[in-house]
Amino acid sequence: MHVRPVTLVERLKKNGVLPTAQRLRIAALLLASPQHLTAEQILCRLREGGMRISKATVYNTLNLFAAKGVIRQLAVDGDRAWFDSNTEPHYHFQDIETGALTDLAPQEVRFDRLPSPPPGMEYAGVELFIRLRRV
Amino acid sequence: MHVRPVTLVERLKKNGVLPTAQRLRIAALLLASPQHLTAEQILCRLREGGMRISKATVYNTLNLFAAKGVIRQLAVDGDRAWFDSNTEPHYHFQDIETGALTDLAPQEVRFDRLPSPPPGMEYAGVELFIRLRRV
DNA sequence: ATATGTGCAAATCCTTTGCATAGAA
DNA sequence: TTCTATGCAAAGGATTTGCACATAT
């Protein structure tokens, strides 16, 4: 799936992100399909594609995107951050051996009961990782 | 709540951990009650208590405990690892502002529907974080 | 013009490692 | 003894930061 640049520009603007060349390239890469990438992977792919971009800009951009809701940052294992192009509510399978993540559509998980938030608090999000092991 | 040293020695042995002085002190601290501590917090508390112990030993011990199932390691935010003295199945609330974790008893969450694992895979664990924000 | 983004290298923070010494079986 | 654990300092890896330069409005 390919996202038209015009769409990307609009999308970034809508989220309050100034669309620069670097940001558009990162957005194009990440938002092309639902996927999970690390900062390192993004940096490598952009450079392989002939782009001149710094590690700092990749991190700045990913953090900005996550803060603005363009993408979602996942804390999977503490080793490194994963950036998820899918910002809709959903959950994840994780292969504990490879670390690979797979999206779970929200309707694949249904909660029969969830605790009420403590007084003075409200839900800010539900993070669900189902760890998988090879049989 | 205080855990008798004898109990601790048995507990470590049962999990295949050689009970040394440092390991017993860390176990005593962590297993005293259901709680979540970082390596740094454990190091500080032990030293405040007058113990001479190195950072390396704290990390070695916590990793060993986690591998042997004495405690559980949590990847909450990617900043640092949290060590959970509660090894029973359970879930967590997390205050997104302070990072503080609270245990959720397993019966407070009930799944109406969960996806079957992909072919050749089986469940290895279910990690659920409910992020909370101040109203 | 003025504010904001980018690149580079150095700095930071958490965690692991190498190796010599100390302790357990 | 022989094996394993501990302490220390240094190494490692991911991420952030300071600052000069470039780019956007």
mmCIF file of C-alpha atoms (C1' of nucleotides) in Angstrom:
data_model
loop_
_atom_site.group_PDB
_atom_site.id
_atom_site.type_symbol
_atom_site.label_atom_id
_atom_site.label_comp_id
_atom_site.label_asym_id
_atom_site.label_seq_id
_atom_site.Cartn_x
_atom_site.Cartn_y
_atom_site.Cartn_z
ATOM 1 C CA MET A 1 0.000 0.000 0.000
ATOM 2 C CA HIS A 2 1.269 3.436 -0.957
ATOM 3 C CA VAL A 3 0.225 6.658 0.686
ATOM 4 C CA ARG A 4 0.021 9.646 -1.595
ATOM 5 C CA PRO A 5 2.348 12.452 -0.458
ATOM 6 C CA VAL A 6 -0.529 14.913 -0.484
ATOM 7 C CA THR A 7 -2.353 12.712 1.969
ATOM 8 C CA LEU A 8 0.731 12.571 4.155
ATOM 9 C CA VAL A 9 1.176 16.324 4.192
ATOM 10 C CA GLU A 10 -2.438 16.726 5.220
ATOM 11 C CA ARG A 11 -2.148 14.069 7.838
ATOM 12 C CA LEU A 12 0.893 15.647 9.439
ATOM 13 C CA LYS A 13 -0.646 19.103 9.362
ATOM 14 C CA LYS A 14 -3.848 17.799 10.864
ATOM 15 C CA ASN A 15 -1.825 16.465 13.771
ATOM 16 C CA GLY A 16 0.032 19.718 14.219
ATOM 17 C CA VAL A 17 3.284 18.500 12.691
ATOM 18 C CA LEU A 18 5.126 20.749 10.271
ATOM 19 C CA PRO A 19 5.734 18.608 7.194
ATOM 20 C CA THR A 20 9.416 18.774 6.356
ATOM 21 C CA ALA A 21 11.232 16.564 3.881
ATOM 22 C CA GLN A 22 12.626 14.236 6.550
ATOM 23 C CA ARG A 23 9.343 13.935 8.369
ATOM 24 C CA LEU A 24 7.506 13.110 5.170
ATOM 25 C CA ARG A 25 9.976 10.378 4.322
ATOM 26 C CA ILE A 26 9.666 8.835 7.751
ATOM 27 C CA ALA A 27 5.889 9.097 7.618
ATOM 28 C CA ALA A 28 5.810 7.573 4.129
ATOM 29 C CA LEU A 29 7.897 4.646 5.299
ATOM 30 C CA LEU A 30 6.030 4.001 8.507
ATOM 31 C CA LEU A 31 2.492 4.727 7.390
ATOM 32 C CA ALA A 32 2.726 2.684 4.194
ATOM 33 C CA SER A 33 1.198 -0.256 6.035
ATOM 34 C CA PRO A 34 0.434 -1.386 9.579
ATOM 35 C CA GLN A 35 3.843 -2.287 10.951
ATOM 36 C CA HIS A 36 6.262 -2.082 13.853
ATOM 37 C CA LEU A 37 9.700 -0.602 13.325
ATOM 38 C CA THR A 38 12.580 0.489 15.524
ATOM 39 C CA ALA A 39 14.393 3.802 15.141
ATOM 40 C CA GLU A 40 17.422 1.912 13.878
ATOM 41 C CA GLN A 41 15.425 0.095 11.204
ATOM 42 C CA ILE A 42 13.935 3.344 9.999
ATOM 43 C CA LEU A 43 17.317 5.037 9.873
ATOM 44 C CA CYS A 44 18.812 2.145 7.877
ATOM 45 C CA ARG A 45 15.986 1.933 5.381
ATOM 46 C CA LEU A 46 16.036 5.636 4.675
ATOM 47 C CA ARG A 47 19.782 5.630 4.173
ATOM 48 C CA GLU A 48 19.600 2.518 2.006
ATOM 49 C CA GLY A 49 17.088 4.477 -0.039
ATOM 50 C CA GLY A 50 19.785 7.083 -0.592
ATOM 51 C CA MET A 51 18.599 9.638 1.902
ATOM 52 C CA ARG A 52 20.922 11.697 4.030
ATOM 53 C CA ILE A 53 19.394 11.837 7.474
ATOM 54 C CA SER A 54 20.744 11.800 10.998
ATOM 55 C CA LYS A 55 19.919 9.518 13.866
ATOM 56 C CA ALA A 56 18.928 12.544 15.956
ATOM 57 C CA THR A 57 16.343 13.597 13.409
ATOM 58 C CA VAL A 58 14.883 10.117 13.279
ATOM 59 C CA TYR A 59 14.489 10.061 17.045
ATOM 60 C CA ASN A 60 13.192 13.631 17.186
ATOM 61 C CA THR A 61 10.665 12.859 14.498
ATOM 62 C CA LEU A 62 9.479 9.593 15.986
ATOM 63 C CA ASN A 63 9.048 11.185 19.395
ATOM 64 C CA LEU A 64 7.191 14.086 17.843
ATOM 65 C CA PHE A 65 4.945 11.753 15.856
ATOM 66 C CA ALA A 66 4.179 9.711 18.946
ATOM 67 C CA ALA A 67 3.422 12.840 20.985
ATOM 68 C CA LYS A 68 1.124 14.144 18.253
ATOM 69 C CA GLY A 69 -0.641 10.842 17.771
ATOM 70 C CA VAL A 70 0.646 10.148 14.268
ATOM 71 C CA ILE A 71 2.101 6.863 15.461
ATOM 72 C CA ARG A 72 2.223 4.931 18.698
ATOM 73 C CA GLN A 73 5.270 4.001 20.729
ATOM 74 C CA LEU A 74 5.394 0.536 22.246
ATOM 75 C CA ALA A 75 7.430 -0.599 25.237
ATOM 76 C CA VAL A 76 7.698 -4.249 24.436
ATOM 77 C CA ASP A 77 10.799 -5.493 26.138
ATOM 78 C CA GLY A 78 12.874 -2.641 27.464
ATOM 79 C CA ASP A 79 15.617 -3.221 24.930
ATOM 80 C CA ARG A 80 14.456 -0.696 22.399
ATOM 81 C CA ALA A 81 11.328 1.194 21.434
ATOM 82 C CA TRP A 82 9.018 -0.022 18.689
ATOM 83 C CA PHE A 83 6.985 2.421 16.675
ATOM 84 C CA ASP A 84 3.580 1.243 15.549
ATOM 85 C CA SER A 85 1.983 2.839 12.502
ATOM 86 C CA ASN A 86 -1.413 1.674 13.637
ATOM 87 C CA THR A 87 -2.913 4.262 15.970
ATOM 88 C CA GLU A 88 -6.317 2.621 16.184
ATOM 89 C CA PRO A 89 -7.012 0.725 19.412
ATOM 90 C CA HIS A 90 -5.614 -2.777 19.054
ATOM 91 C CA TYR A 91 -3.490 -5.362 20.803
ATOM 92 C CA HIS A 92 -0.424 -7.472 20.079
ATOM 93 C CA PHE A 93 0.926 -10.959 19.842
ATOM 94 C CA GLN A 94 4.626 -11.188 20.561
ATOM 95 C CA ASP A 95 6.924 -14.059 19.719
ATOM 96 C CA ILE A 96 9.099 -14.255 22.829
ATOM 97 C CA GLU A 97 11.942 -15.758 20.827
ATOM 98 C CA THR A 98 12.203 -13.322 17.935
ATOM 99 C CA GLY A 99 10.447 -10.375 19.546
ATOM 100 C CA ALA A 100 8.258 -10.059 16.447
ATOM 101 C CA LEU A 101 4.967 -8.264 16.957
ATOM 102 C CA THR A 102 1.665 -9.000 15.255
ATOM 103 C CA ASP A 103 -1.408 -6.829 15.443
ATOM 104 C CA LEU A 104 -4.583 -8.167 16.970
ATOM 105 C CA ALA A 105 -7.774 -6.514 15.820
ATOM 106 C CA PRO A 106 -9.697 -5.093 18.777
ATOM 107 C CA GLN A 107 -12.623 -7.413 18.131
ATOM 108 C CA GLU A 108 -10.376 -10.443 18.650
ATOM 109 C CA VAL A 109 -10.181 -9.554 22.314
ATOM 110 C CA ARG A 110 -13.219 -8.893 24.410
ATOM 111 C CA PHE A 111 -13.202 -7.966 28.046
ATOM 112 C CA ASP A 112 -15.959 -9.375 30.137
ATOM 113 C CA ARG A 113 -14.852 -7.379 33.111
ATOM 114 C CA LEU A 114 -12.415 -4.544 33.627
ATOM 115 C CA PRO A 115 -11.681 -2.733 36.894
ATOM 116 C CA SER A 116 -12.964 0.802 37.373
ATOM 117 C CA PRO A 117 -10.178 3.337 37.553
ATOM 118 C CA PRO A 118 -9.224 4.475 41.059
ATOM 119 C CA PRO A 119 -10.892 7.702 42.263
ATOM 120 C CA GLY A 120 -9.614 10.777 40.462
ATOM 121 C CA MET A 121 -8.193 8.727 37.618
ATOM 122 C CA GLU A 122 -9.446 7.769 34.197
ATOM 123 C CA TYR A 123 -8.443 5.305 31.512
ATOM 124 C CA ALA A 124 -5.703 6.565 29.227
ATOM 125 C CA GLY A 125 -5.225 3.357 27.268
ATOM 126 C CA VAL A 126 -5.111 -0.400 27.460
ATOM 127 C CA GLU A 127 -1.938 -2.201 26.483
ATOM 128 C CA LEU A 128 -2.215 -5.931 25.919
ATOM 129 C CA PHE A 129 0.653 -8.187 24.895
ATOM 130 C CA ILE A 130 0.047 -11.873 24.401
ATOM 131 C CA ARG A 131 3.427 -13.554 24.509
ATOM 132 C CA LEU A 132 3.822 -16.607 22.310
ATOM 133 C CA ARG A 133 6.232 -19.487 22.448
ATOM 134 C CA ARG A 134 6.926 -22.126 19.801
ATOM 135 C CA VAL A 135 5.174 -25.377 20.722
ATOM 136 C CA MET B 1 4.916 -8.352 56.221
ATOM 137 C CA HIS B 2 8.182 -10.054 57.080
ATOM 138 C CA VAL B 3 9.495 -13.203 55.474
ATOM 139 C CA ARG B 4 11.421 -15.517 57.739
ATOM 140 C CA PRO B 5 15.001 -16.074 56.494
ATOM 141 C CA VAL B 6 14.512 -19.829 56.647
ATOM 142 C CA THR B 7 11.564 -19.485 54.327
ATOM 143 C CA LEU B 8 13.654 -17.407 51.950
ATOM 144 C CA VAL B 9 16.492 -19.904 51.861
ATOM 145 C CA GLU B 10 14.016 -22.648 51.056
ATOM 146 C CA ARG B 11 12.338 -20.569 48.457
ATOM 147 C CA LEU B 12 15.556 -19.764 46.652
ATOM 148 C CA LYS B 13 16.733 -23.366 46.804
ATOM 149 C CA LYS B 14 13.410 -24.591 45.518
ATOM 150 C CA ASN B 15 13.871 -22.361 42.500
ATOM 151 C CA GLY B 16 17.401 -23.557 41.925
ATOM 152 C CA VAL B 17 19.083 -20.421 43.250
ATOM 153 C CA LEU B 18 22.073 -20.765 45.537
ATOM 154 C CA PRO B 19 21.214 -18.656 48.584
ATOM 155 C CA THR B 20 24.110 -16.304 49.192
ATOM 156 C CA ALA B 21 24.093 -13.358 51.570
ATOM 157 C CA GLN B 22 23.458 -10.793 48.815
ATOM 158 C CA ARG B 23 20.723 -12.836 47.232
ATOM 159 C CA LEU B 24 18.983 -13.322 50.533
ATOM 160 C CA ARG B 25 19.040 -9.603 51.244
ATOM 161 C CA ILE B 26 17.616 -8.789 47.843
ATOM 162 C CA ALA B 27 14.989 -11.496 48.209
ATOM 163 C CA ALA B 28 14.084 -10.294 51.694
ATOM 164 C CA LEU B 29 13.628 -6.763 50.425
ATOM 165 C CA LEU B 30 11.643 -7.644 47.338
ATOM 166 C CA LEU B 31 9.563 -10.512 48.657
ATOM 167 C CA ALA B 32 8.540 -8.735 51.847
ATOM 168 C CA SER B 33 5.367 -7.617 50.103
ATOM 169 C CA PRO B 34 3.870 -7.401 46.635
ATOM 170 C CA GLN B 35 5.722 -4.501 45.072
ATOM 171 C CA HIS B 36 7.522 -3.147 42.041
ATOM 172 C CA LEU B 37 11.088 -1.945 42.356
ATOM 173 C CA THR B 38 13.840 -0.915 39.977
ATOM 174 C CA ALA B 39 17.425 -2.149 40.230
ATOM 175 C CA GLU B 40 18.473 1.312 41.324
ATOM 176 C CA GLN B 41 15.905 1.425 44.116
ATOM 177 C CA ILE B 42 17.023 -1.943 45.392
ATOM 178 C CA LEU B 43 20.666 -0.933 45.311
ATOM 179 C CA CYS B 44 19.948 2.265 47.226
ATOM 180 C CA ARG B 45 17.814 0.641 49.874
ATOM 181 C CA LEU B 46 20.357 -2.053 50.573
ATOM 182 C CA ARG B 47 23.166 0.475 50.842
ATOM 183 C CA GLU B 48 21.059 2.746 53.029
ATOM 184 C CA GLY B 49 20.579 -0.296 55.214
ATOM 185 C CA GLY B 50 24.353 -0.426 55.594
ATOM 186 C CA MET B 51 25.042 -3.221 53.155
ATOM 187 C CA ARG B 52 28.041 -3.267 50.885
ATOM 188 C CA ILE B 53 26.850 -4.543 47.529
ATOM 189 C CA SER B 54 27.664 -3.743 43.930
ATOM 190 C CA LYS B 55 25.400 -2.686 41.137
ATOM 191 C CA ALA B 56 26.570 -5.678 39.089
ATOM 192 C CA THR B 57 25.465 -8.089 41.776
ATOM 193 C CA VAL B 58 22.074 -6.456 42.003
ATOM 194 C CA TYR B 59 21.564 -6.823 38.267
ATOM 195 C CA ASN B 60 22.973 -10.344 38.180
ATOM 196 C CA THR B 61 20.718 -11.363 41.022
ATOM 197 C CA LEU B 62 17.580 -9.773 39.629
ATOM 198 C CA ASN B 63 18.158 -11.376 36.238
ATOM 199 C CA LEU B 64 18.786 -14.718 37.882
ATOM 200 C CA PHE B 65 15.657 -14.417 40.017
ATOM 201 C CA ALA B 66 13.583 -13.523 36.990
ATOM 202 C CA ALA B 67 15.002 -16.414 34.979
ATOM 203 C CA LYS B 68 14.283 -18.826 37.825
ATOM 204 C CA GLY B 69 10.807 -17.517 38.438
ATOM 205 C CA VAL B 70 11.456 -16.035 41.876
ATOM 206 C CA ILE B 71 10.309 -12.650 40.615
ATOM 207 C CA ARG B 72 8.956 -11.229 37.384
ATOM 208 C CA GLN B 73 10.512 -8.578 35.193
ATOM 209 C CA LEU B 74 8.231 -5.973 33.683
ATOM 210 C CA ALA B 75 8.835 -3.876 30.577
ATOM 211 C CA VAL B 76 6.660 -0.943 31.416
ATOM 212 C CA ASP B 77 8.059 1.981 29.536
ATOM 213 C CA GLY B 78 11.439 1.178 28.068
ATOM 214 C CA ASP B 79 13.189 3.552 30.434
ATOM 215 C CA ARG B 80 14.153 0.973 32.998
ATOM 216 C CA ALA B 81 13.140 -2.481 34.147
ATOM 217 C CA TRP B 82 10.724 -3.006 37.011
ATOM 218 C CA PHE B 83 10.922 -6.111 39.141
ATOM 219 C CA ASP B 84 7.664 -7.473 40.465
ATOM 220 C CA SER B 85 7.685 -9.618 43.589
ATOM 221 C CA ASN B 86 4.308 -11.055 42.656
ATOM 222 C CA THR B 87 4.812 -14.049 40.391
ATOM 223 C CA GLU B 88 1.160 -15.061 40.368
ATOM 224 C CA PRO B 89 -0.756 -14.203 37.207
ATOM 225 C CA HIS B 90 -2.031 -10.650 37.520
ATOM 226 C CA TYR B 91 -2.260 -7.347 35.678
ATOM 227 C CA HIS B 92 -1.333 -3.722 36.266
ATOM 228 C CA PHE B 93 -2.612 -0.212 36.457
ATOM 229 C CA GLN B 94 -0.035 2.383 35.552
ATOM 230 C CA ASP B 95 -0.168 6.079 36.318
ATOM 231 C CA ILE B 96 1.173 7.599 33.102
ATOM 232 C CA GLU B 97 2.397 10.649 34.958
ATOM 233 C CA THR B 98 4.352 9.083 37.782
ATOM 234 C CA GLY B 99 4.903 5.664 36.245
ATOM 235 C CA ALA B 100 3.642 4.058 39.443
ATOM 236 C CA LEU B 101 2.325 0.522 39.091
ATOM 237 C CA THR B 102 -0.537 -1.076 40.976
ATOM 238 C CA ASP B 103 -1.408 -4.743 40.925
ATOM 239 C CA LEU B 104 -4.734 -5.879 39.590
ATOM 240 C CA ALA B 105 -5.970 -9.202 40.900
ATOM 241 C CA PRO B 106 -6.615 -11.616 38.019
ATOM 242 C CA GLN B 107 -10.289 -11.804 38.882
ATOM 243 C CA GLU B 108 -10.663 -8.066 38.284
ATOM 244 C CA VAL B 109 -10.114 -8.678 34.604
ATOM 245 C CA ARG B 110 -12.057 -11.253 32.672
ATOM 246 C CA PHE B 111 -11.623 -12.016 29.032
ATOM 247 C CA ASP B 112 -14.739 -12.824 27.131
ATOM 248 C CA ARG B 113 -12.772 -13.652 24.060
ATOM 249 C CA LEU B 114 -9.107 -14.162 23.307
ATOM 250 C CA PRO B 115 -7.540 -15.089 19.971
ATOM 251 C CA SER B 116 -6.191 -18.596 19.471
ATOM 252 C CA PRO B 117 -2.443 -18.653 19.072
ATOM 253 C CA PRO B 118 -1.183 -18.925 15.494
ATOM 254 C CA PRO B 119 -0.364 -22.469 14.298
ATOM 255 C CA GLY B 120 2.734 -23.907 15.940
ATOM 256 C CA MET B 121 2.588 -21.378 18.782
ATOM 257 C CA GLU B 122 1.212 -21.438 22.282
ATOM 258 C CA TYR B 123 0.493 -18.871 24.962
ATOM 259 C CA ALA B 124 3.500 -17.960 27.070
ATOM 260 C CA GLY B 125 1.855 -15.213 29.073
ATOM 261 C CA VAL B 126 -0.554 -12.317 28.969
ATOM 262 C CA GLU B 127 0.672 -8.860 29.830
ATOM 263 C CA LEU B 128 -1.957 -6.213 30.489
ATOM 264 C CA PHE B 129 -1.256 -2.610 31.408
ATOM 265 C CA ILE B 130 -4.109 -0.233 31.984
ATOM 266 C CA ARG B 131 -2.705 3.273 31.724
ATOM 267 C CA LEU B 132 -4.308 5.868 33.951
ATOM 268 C CA ARG B 133 -4.426 9.628 33.737
ATOM 269 C CA ARG B 134 -5.508 12.136 36.354
ATOM 270 C CA VAL B 135 -9.018 13.405 35.600
ATOM 271 C "C1'" DA C 1 13.275 38.269 9.846
ATOM 272 C "C1'" DT C 2 12.157 34.934 13.149
ATOM 273 C "C1'" DA C 3 11.046 30.629 14.568
ATOM 274 C "C1'" DT C 4 11.770 25.912 13.888
ATOM 275 C "C1'" DG C 5 14.164 21.716 12.102
ATOM 276 C "C1'" DT C 6 18.519 19.138 11.070
ATOM 277 C "C1'" DG C 7 23.095 17.065 11.545
ATOM 278 C "C1'" DC C 8 26.949 15.880 14.064
ATOM 279 C "C1'" DA C 9 29.320 14.522 17.988
ATOM 280 C "C1'" DA C 10 29.405 14.212 22.658
ATOM 281 C "C1'" DA C 11 26.878 13.165 26.716
ATOM 282 C "C1'" DT C 12 23.581 10.345 29.458
ATOM 283 C "C1'" DC C 13 21.284 6.598 31.324
ATOM 284 C "C1'" DC C 14 20.476 1.786 32.077
ATOM 285 C "C1'" DT C 15 22.492 -2.571 31.760
ATOM 286 C "C1'" DT C 16 26.098 -5.936 30.753
ATOM 287 C "C1'" DT C 17 30.852 -7.667 30.760
ATOM 288 C "C1'" DG C 18 35.815 -8.852 31.870
ATOM 289 C "C1'" DC C 19 38.590 -10.008 35.208
ATOM 290 C "C1'" DA C 20 40.673 -10.518 39.783
ATOM 291 C "C1'" DT C 21 39.240 -11.703 44.405
ATOM 292 C "C1'" DA C 22 36.171 -13.929 47.774
ATOM 293 C "C1'" DG C 23 33.046 -17.411 49.135
ATOM 294 C "C1'" DA C 24 30.438 -21.894 48.817
ATOM 295 C "C1'" DA C 25 30.336 -26.992 48.216
ATOM 296 C "C1'" DT D 1 40.151 -28.055 45.446
ATOM 297 C "C1'" DT D 2 36.793 -26.678 42.140
ATOM 298 C "C1'" DC D 3 32.949 -24.136 40.976
ATOM 299 C "C1'" DT D 4 30.277 -20.122 41.441
ATOM 300 C "C1'" DA D 5 29.392 -15.358 43.181
ATOM 301 C "C1'" DT D 6 30.913 -10.625 43.964
ATOM 302 C "C1'" DG D 7 32.950 -6.040 43.179
ATOM 303 C "C1'" DC D 8 34.905 -2.741 40.435
ATOM 304 C "C1'" DA D 9 35.576 -0.277 36.477
ATOM 305 C "C1'" DA D 10 35.095 -0.244 31.792
ATOM 306 C "C1'" DA D 11 32.271 -1.346 27.798
ATOM 307 C "C1'" DG D 12 27.941 -1.391 25.329
ATOM 308 C "C1'" DG D 13 23.692 0.062 23.279
ATOM 309 C "C1'" DA D 14 19.686 3.001 22.938
ATOM 310 C "C1'" DT D 15 18.321 7.612 23.320
ATOM 311 C "C1'" DT D 16 18.983 12.569 24.236
ATOM 312 C "C1'" DT D 17 21.293 16.999 24.067
ATOM 313 C "C1'" DG D 18 24.095 21.224 22.732
ATOM 314 C "C1'" DC D 19 25.097 23.932 19.273
ATOM 315 C "C1'" DA D 20 26.050 25.652 14.605
ATOM 316 C "C1'" DC D 21 23.883 25.615 10.227
ATOM 317 C "C1'" DA D 22 19.922 25.142 7.182
ATOM 318 C "C1'" DT D 23 15.084 25.531 6.192
ATOM 319 C "C1'" DA D 24 10.219 27.027 6.708
ATOM 320 C "C1'" DT D 25 6.736 30.710 7.285
#
